[in-house]
mmCIF file with all atom_site columns, C-alpha atoms in Angstrom:
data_model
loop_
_atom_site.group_PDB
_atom_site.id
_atom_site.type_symbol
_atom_site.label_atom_id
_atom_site.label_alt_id
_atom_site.label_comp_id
_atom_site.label_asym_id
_atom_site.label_entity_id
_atom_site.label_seq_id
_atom_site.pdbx_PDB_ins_code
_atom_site.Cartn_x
_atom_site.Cartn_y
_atom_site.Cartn_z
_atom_site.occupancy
_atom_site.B_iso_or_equiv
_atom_site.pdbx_formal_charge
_atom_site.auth_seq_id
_atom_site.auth_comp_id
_atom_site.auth_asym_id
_atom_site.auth_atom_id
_atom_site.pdbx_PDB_model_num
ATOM 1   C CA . UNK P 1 1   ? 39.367  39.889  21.338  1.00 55.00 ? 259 UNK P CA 1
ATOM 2   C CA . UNK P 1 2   ? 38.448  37.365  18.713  1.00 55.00 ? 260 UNK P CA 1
ATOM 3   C CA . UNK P 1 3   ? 39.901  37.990  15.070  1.00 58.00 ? 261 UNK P CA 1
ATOM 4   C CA . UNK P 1 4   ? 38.285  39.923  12.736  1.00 59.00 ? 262 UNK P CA 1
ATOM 5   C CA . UNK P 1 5   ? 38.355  38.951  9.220   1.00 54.00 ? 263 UNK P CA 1
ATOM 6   C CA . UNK P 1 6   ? 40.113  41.014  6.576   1.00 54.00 ? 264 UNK P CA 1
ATOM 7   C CA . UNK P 1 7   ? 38.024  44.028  4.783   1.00 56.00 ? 265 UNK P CA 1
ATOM 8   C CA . UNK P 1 8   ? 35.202  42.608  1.976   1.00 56.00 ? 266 UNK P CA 1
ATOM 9   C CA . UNK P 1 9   ? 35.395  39.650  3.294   1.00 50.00 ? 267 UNK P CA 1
ATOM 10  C CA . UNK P 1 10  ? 31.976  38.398  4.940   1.00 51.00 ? 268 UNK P CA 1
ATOM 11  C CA . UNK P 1 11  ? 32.235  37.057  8.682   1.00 51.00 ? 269 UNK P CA 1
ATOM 12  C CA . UNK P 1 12  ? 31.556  32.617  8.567   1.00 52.00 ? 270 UNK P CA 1
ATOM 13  C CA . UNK P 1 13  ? 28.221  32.782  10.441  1.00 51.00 ? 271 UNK P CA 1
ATOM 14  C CA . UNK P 1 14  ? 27.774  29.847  13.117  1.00 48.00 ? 272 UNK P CA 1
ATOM 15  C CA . UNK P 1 15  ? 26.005  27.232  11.967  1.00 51.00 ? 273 UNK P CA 1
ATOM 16  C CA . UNK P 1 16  ? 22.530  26.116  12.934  1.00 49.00 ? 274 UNK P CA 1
ATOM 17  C CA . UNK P 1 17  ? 22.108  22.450  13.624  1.00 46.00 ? 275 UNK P CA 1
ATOM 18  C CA . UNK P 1 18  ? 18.351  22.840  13.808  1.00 45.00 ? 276 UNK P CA 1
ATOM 19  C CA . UNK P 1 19  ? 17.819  24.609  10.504  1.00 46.00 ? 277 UNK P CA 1
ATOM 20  C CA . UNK P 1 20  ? 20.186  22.287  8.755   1.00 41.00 ? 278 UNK P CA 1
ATOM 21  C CA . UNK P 1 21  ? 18.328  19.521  10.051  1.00 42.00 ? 279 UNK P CA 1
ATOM 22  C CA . UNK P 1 22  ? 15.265  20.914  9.119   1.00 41.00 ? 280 UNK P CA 1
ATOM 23  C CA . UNK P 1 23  ? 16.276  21.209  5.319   1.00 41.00 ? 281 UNK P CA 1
ATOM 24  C CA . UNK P 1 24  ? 17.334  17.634  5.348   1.00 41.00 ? 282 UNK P CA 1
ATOM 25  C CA . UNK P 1 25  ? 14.052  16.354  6.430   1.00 43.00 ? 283 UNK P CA 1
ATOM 26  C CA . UNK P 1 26  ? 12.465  18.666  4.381   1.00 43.00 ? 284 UNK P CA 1
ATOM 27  C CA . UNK P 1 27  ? 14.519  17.539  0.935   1.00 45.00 ? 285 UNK P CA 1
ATOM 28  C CA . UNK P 1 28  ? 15.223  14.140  2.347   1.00 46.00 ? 286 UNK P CA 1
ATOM 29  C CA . UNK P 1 29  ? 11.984  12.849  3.454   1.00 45.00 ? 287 UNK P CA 1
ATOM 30  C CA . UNK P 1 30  ? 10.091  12.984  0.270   1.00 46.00 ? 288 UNK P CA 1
ATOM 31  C CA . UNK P 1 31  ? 13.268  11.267  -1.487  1.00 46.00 ? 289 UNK P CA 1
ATOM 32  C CA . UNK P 1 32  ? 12.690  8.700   1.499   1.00 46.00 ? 290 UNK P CA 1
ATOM 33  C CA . UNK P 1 33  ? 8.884   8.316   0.404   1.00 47.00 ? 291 UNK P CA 1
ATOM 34  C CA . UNK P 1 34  ? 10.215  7.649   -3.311  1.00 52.00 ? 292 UNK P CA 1
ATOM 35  C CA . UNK P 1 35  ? 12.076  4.888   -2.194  1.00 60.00 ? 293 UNK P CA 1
ATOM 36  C CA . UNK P 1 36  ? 9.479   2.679   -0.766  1.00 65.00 ? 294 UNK P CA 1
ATOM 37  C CA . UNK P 1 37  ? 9.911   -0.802  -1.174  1.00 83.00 ? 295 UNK P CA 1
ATOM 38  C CA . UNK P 1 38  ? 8.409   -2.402  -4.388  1.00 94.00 ? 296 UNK P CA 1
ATOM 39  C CA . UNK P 1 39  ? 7.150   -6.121  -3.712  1.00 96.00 ? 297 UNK P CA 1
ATOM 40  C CA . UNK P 1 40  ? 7.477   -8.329  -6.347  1.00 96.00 ? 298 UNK P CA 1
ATOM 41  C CA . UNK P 1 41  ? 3.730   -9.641  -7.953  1.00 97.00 ? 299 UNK P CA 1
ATOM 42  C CA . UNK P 1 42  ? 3.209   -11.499 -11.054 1.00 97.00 ? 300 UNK P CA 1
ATOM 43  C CA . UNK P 1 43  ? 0.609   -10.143 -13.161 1.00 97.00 ? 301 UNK P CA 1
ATOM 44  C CA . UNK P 1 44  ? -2.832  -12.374 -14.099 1.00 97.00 ? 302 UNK P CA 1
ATOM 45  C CA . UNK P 1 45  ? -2.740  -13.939 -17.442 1.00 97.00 ? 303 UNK P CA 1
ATOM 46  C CA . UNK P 1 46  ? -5.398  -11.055 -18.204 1.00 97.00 ? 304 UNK P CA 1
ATOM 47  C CA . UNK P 1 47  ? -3.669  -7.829  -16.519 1.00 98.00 ? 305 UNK P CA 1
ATOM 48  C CA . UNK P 1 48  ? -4.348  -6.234  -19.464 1.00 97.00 ? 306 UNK P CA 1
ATOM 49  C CA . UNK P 1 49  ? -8.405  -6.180  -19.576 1.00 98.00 ? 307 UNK P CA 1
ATOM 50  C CA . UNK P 1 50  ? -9.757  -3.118  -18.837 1.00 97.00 ? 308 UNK P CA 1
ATOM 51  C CA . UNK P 1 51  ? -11.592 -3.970  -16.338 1.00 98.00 ? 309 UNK P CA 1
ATOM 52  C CA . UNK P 1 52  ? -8.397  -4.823  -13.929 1.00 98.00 ? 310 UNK P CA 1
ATOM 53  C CA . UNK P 1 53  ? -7.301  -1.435  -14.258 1.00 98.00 ? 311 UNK P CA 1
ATOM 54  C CA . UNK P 1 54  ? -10.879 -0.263  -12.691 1.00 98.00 ? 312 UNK P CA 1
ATOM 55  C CA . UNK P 1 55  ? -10.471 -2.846  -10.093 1.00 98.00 ? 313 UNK P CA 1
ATOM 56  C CA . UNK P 1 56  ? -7.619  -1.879  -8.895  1.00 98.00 ? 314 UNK P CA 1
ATOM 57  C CA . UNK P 1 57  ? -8.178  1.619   -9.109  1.00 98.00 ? 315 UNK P CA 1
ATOM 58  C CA . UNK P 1 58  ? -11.035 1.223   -6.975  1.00 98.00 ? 316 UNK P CA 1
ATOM 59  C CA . UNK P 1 59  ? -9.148  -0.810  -4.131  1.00 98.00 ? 317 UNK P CA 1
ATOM 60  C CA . UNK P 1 60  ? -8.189  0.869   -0.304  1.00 97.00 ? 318 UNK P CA 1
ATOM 61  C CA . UNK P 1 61  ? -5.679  2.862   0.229   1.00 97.00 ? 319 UNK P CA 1
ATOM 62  C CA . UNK P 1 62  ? -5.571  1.113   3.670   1.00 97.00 ? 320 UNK P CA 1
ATOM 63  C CA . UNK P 1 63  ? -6.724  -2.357  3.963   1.00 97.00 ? 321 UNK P CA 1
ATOM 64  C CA . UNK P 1 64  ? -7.687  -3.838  7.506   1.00 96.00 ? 322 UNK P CA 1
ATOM 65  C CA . UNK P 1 65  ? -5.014  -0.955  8.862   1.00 96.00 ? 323 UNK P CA 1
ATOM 66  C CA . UNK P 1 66  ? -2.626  -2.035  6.495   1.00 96.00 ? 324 UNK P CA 1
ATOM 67  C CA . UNK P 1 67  ? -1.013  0.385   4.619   1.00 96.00 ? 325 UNK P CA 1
ATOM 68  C CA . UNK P 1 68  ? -0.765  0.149   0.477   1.00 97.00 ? 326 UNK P CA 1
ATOM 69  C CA . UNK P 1 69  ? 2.561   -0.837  -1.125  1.00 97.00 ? 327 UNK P CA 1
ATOM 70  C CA . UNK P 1 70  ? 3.749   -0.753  -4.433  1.00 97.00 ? 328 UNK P CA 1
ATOM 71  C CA . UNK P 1 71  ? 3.639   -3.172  -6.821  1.00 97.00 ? 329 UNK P CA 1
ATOM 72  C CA . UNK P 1 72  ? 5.722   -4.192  -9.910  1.00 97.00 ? 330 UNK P CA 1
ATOM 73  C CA . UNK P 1 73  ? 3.068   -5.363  -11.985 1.00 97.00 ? 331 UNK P CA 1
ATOM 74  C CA . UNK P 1 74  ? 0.088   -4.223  -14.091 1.00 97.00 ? 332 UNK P CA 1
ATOM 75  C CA . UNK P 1 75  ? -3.509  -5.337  -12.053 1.00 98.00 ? 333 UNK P CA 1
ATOM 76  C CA . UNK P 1 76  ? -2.022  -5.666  -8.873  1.00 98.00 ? 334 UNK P CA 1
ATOM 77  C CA . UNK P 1 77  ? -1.344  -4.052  -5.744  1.00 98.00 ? 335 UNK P CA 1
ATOM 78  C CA . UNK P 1 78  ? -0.813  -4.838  -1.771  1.00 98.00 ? 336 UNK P CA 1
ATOM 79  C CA . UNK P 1 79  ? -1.452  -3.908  1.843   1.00 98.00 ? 337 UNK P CA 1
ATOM 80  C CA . UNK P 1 80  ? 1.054   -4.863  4.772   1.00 96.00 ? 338 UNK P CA 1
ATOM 81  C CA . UNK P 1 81  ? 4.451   -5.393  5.423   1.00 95.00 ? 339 UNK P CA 1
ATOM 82  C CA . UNK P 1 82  ? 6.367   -6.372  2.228   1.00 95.00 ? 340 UNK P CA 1
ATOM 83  C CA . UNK P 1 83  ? 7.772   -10.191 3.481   1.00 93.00 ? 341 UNK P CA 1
ATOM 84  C CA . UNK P 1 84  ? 3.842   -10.736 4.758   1.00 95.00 ? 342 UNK P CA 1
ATOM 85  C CA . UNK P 1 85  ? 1.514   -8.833  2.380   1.00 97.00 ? 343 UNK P CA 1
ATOM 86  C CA . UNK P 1 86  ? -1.767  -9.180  1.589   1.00 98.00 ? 344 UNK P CA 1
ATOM 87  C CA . UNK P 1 87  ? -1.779  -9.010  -2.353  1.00 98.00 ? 345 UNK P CA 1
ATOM 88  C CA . UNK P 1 88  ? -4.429  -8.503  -5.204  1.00 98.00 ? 346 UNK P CA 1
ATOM 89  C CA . UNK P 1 89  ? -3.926  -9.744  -8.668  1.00 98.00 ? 347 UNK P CA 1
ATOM 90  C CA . UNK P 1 90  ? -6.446  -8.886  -11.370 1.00 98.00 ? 348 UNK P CA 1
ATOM 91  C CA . UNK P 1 91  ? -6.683  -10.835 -14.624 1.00 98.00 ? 349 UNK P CA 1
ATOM 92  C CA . UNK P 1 92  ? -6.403  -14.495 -13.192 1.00 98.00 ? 350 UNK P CA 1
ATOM 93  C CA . UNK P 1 93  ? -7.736  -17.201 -14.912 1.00 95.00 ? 351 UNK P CA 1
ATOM 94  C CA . UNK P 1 94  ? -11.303 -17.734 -14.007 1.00 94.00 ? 352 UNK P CA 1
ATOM 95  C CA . UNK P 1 95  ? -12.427 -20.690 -12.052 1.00 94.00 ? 353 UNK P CA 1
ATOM 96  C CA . UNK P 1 96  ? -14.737 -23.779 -13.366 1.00 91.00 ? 354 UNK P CA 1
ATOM 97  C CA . UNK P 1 97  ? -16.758 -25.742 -11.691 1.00 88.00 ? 355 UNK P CA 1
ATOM 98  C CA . UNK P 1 98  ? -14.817 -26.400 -8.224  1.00 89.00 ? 356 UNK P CA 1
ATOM 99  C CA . UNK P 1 99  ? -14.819 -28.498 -5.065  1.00 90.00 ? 357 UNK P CA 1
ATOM 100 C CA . UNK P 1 100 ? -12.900 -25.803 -3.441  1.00 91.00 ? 358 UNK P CA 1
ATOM 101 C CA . UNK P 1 101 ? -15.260 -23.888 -0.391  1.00 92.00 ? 359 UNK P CA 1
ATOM 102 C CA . UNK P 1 102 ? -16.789 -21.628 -2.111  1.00 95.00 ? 360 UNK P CA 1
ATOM 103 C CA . UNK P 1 103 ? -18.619 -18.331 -0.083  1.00 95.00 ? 361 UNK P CA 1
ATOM 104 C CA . UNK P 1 104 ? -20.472 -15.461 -0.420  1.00 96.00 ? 362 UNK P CA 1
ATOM 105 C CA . UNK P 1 105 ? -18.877 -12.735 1.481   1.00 95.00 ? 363 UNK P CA 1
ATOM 106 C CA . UNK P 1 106 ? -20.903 -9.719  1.980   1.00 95.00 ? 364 UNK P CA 1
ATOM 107 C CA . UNK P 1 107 ? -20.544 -6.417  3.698   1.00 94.00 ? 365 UNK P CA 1
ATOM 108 C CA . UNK P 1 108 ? -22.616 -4.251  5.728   1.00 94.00 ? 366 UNK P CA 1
ATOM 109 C CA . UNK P 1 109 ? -23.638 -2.192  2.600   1.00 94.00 ? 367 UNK P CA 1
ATOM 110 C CA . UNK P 1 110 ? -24.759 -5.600  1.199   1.00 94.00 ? 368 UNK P CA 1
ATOM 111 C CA . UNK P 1 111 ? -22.078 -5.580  -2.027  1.00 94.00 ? 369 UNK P CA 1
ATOM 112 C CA . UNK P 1 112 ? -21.937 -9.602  -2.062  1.00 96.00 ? 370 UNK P CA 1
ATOM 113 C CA . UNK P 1 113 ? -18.727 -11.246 -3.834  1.00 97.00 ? 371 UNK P CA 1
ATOM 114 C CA . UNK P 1 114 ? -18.807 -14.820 -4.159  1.00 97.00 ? 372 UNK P CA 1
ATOM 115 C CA . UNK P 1 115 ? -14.930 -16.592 -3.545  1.00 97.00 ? 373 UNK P CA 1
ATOM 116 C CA . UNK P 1 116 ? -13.151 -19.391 -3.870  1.00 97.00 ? 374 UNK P CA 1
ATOM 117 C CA . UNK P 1 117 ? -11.329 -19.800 -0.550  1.00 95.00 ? 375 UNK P CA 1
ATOM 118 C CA . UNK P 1 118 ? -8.131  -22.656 -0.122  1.00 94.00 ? 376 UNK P CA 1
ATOM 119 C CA . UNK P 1 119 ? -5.167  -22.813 1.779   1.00 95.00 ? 377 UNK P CA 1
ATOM 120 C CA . UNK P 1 120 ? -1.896  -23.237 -0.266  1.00 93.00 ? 378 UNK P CA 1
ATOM 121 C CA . UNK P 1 121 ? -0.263  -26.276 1.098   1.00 91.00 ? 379 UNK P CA 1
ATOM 122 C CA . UNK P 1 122 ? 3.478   -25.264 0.552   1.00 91.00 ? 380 UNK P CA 1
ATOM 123 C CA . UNK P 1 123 ? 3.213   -21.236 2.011   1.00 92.00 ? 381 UNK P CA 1
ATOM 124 C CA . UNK P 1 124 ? 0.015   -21.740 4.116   1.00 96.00 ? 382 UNK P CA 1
ATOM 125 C CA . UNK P 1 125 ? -1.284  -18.714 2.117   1.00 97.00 ? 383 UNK P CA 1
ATOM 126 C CA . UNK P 1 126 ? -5.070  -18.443 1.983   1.00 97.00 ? 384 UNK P CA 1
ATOM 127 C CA . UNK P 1 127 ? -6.226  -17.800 -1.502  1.00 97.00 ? 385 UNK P CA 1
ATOM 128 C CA . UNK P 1 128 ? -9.344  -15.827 -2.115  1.00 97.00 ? 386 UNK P CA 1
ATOM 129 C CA . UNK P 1 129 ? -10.306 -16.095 -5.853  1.00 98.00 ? 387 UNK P CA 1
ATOM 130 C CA . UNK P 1 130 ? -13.530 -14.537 -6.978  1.00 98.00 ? 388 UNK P CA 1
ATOM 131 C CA . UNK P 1 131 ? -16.215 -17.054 -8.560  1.00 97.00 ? 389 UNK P CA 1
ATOM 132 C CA . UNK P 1 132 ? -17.881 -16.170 -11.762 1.00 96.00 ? 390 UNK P CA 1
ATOM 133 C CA . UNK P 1 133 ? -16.705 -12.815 -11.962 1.00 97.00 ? 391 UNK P CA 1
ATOM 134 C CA . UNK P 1 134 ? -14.518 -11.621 -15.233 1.00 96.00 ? 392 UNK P CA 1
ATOM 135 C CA . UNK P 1 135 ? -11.889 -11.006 -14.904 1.00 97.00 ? 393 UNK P CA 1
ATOM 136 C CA . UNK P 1 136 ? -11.260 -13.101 -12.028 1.00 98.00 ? 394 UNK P CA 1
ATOM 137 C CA . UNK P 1 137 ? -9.301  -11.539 -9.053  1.00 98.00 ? 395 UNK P CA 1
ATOM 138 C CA . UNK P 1 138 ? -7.398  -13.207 -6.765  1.00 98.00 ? 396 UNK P CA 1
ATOM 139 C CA . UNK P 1 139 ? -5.862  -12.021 -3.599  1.00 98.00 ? 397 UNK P CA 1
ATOM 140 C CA . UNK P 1 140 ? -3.513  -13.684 -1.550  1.00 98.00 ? 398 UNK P CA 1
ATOM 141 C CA . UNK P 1 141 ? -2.965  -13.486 2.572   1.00 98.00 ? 399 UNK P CA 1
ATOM 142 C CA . UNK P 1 142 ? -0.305  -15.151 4.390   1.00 97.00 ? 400 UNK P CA 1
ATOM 143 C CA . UNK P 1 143 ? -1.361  -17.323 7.577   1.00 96.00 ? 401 UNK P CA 1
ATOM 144 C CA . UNK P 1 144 ? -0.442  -14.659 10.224  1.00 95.00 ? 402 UNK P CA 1
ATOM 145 C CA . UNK P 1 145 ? -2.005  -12.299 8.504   1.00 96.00 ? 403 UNK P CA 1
ATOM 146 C CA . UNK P 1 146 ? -6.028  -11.555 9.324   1.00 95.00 ? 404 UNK P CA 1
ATOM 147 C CA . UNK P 1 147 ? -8.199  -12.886 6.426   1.00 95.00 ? 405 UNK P CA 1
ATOM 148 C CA . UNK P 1 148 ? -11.040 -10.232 7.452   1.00 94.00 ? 406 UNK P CA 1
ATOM 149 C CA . UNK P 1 149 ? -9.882  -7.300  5.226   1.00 95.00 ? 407 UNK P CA 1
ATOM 150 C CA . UNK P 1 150 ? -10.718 -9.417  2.328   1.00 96.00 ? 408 UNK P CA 1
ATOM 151 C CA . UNK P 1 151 ? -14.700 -8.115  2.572   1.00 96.00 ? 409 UNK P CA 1
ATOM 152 C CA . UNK P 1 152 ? -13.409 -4.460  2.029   1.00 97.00 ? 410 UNK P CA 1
ATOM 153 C CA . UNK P 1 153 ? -12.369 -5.091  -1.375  1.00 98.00 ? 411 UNK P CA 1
ATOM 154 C CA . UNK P 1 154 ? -15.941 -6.332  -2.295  1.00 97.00 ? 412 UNK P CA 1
ATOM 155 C CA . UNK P 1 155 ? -16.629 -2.543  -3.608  1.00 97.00 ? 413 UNK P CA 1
ATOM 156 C CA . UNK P 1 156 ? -13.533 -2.866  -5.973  1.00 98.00 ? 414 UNK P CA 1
ATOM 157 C CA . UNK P 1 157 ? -14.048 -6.570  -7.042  1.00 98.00 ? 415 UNK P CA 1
ATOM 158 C CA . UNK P 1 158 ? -17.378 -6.056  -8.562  1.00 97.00 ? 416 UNK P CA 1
ATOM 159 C CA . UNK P 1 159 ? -16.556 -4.322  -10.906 1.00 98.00 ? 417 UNK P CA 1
ATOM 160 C CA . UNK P 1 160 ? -15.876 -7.056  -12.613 1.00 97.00 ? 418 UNK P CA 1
ATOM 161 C CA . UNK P 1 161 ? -18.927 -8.483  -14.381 1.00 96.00 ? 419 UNK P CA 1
ATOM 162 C CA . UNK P 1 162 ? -20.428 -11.370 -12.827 1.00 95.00 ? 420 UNK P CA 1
ATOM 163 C CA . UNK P 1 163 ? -22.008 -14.418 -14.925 1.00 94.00 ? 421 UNK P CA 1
ATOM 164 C CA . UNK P 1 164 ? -22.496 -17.161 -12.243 1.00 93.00 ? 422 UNK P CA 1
ATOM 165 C CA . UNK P 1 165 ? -22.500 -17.850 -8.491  1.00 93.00 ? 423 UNK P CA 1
ATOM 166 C CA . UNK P 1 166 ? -21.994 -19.980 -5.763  1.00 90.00 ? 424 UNK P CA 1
ATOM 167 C CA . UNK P 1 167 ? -24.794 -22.658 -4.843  1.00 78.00 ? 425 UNK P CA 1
#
């Protein structure tokens, strides 16, 4: 016959690996969340305009299935996987006149951006840097990334106010 404890004192109950694994996940998992990685981004010579905060505001929460990361900077944000995200700086110094490609991208809705498109010789990044817009936004996507997603931010980028265009 198993021991009985002394009198007043309460019997140990057994523990319950499935309920204490259930509070951990319950307390743990939004301490997990909290600790997202944080991607370095270095903020537009302009973060501070208005405008960027609208832009950015107005951005995916997803971007061509990519989820959003944080940021450490004011006007920007990201999409991806932090060594290989897609990034969006706000507050970039507009572009002149340019020999750069220059394109209007438009999406189904018909909300037409024009960009200034080049590939960064030492990363291979593609630059997309809005044309005639102010502030000018710039977002960056590394090569193995898909260059696609870039349309879906149309709705966010023209916000900015546009004073020229592509010819």
């Amino acid at each position: 016959m198993p021991a009985q404890p002394p009198p007043g004192v309460m019997p140990r109950r057994p523990r319950h690996p499935v309920r204490v694994a259930t509070v951990a996940a319950l307390v743990g998992g939004p301490l997990l969340a909290a600790c997202a990685p944080t991607i370095s981004v270095p903020p537009g010579e302009n973060a501070t305009d208005p405008t960027c905060a609208a832009v950015v505001l107005a951005t995916p929460e997803e971007l061509g299935g990519l989820p959003r990361l944080d940021t450490d900077s004011q006007a920007t944000t990201a999409w991806g996987e932090p060594q290989r995200a897609i990034t969006l700086r706000c507050g970039v110094p507009a572009l002149g006149p340019t020999t750069d490609q220059c394109q209007t991208i438009t999406t189904a809705s018909g909300t037409a951006v024009d960009w200034v498109v080049r590939q960064e010789g030492e990363t291979e990044d593609w630059i997309f840097t809005t044309y005639g817009r102010n502030p000018a936004v710039e977002v960056r996507v590394p090569p193995d990334v898909p260059t696609a997603p870039v349309v879906d931010l149309n709705p966010a980028v023209v916000l900015a106010e546009q004073d020229r265009q592509c010819y």
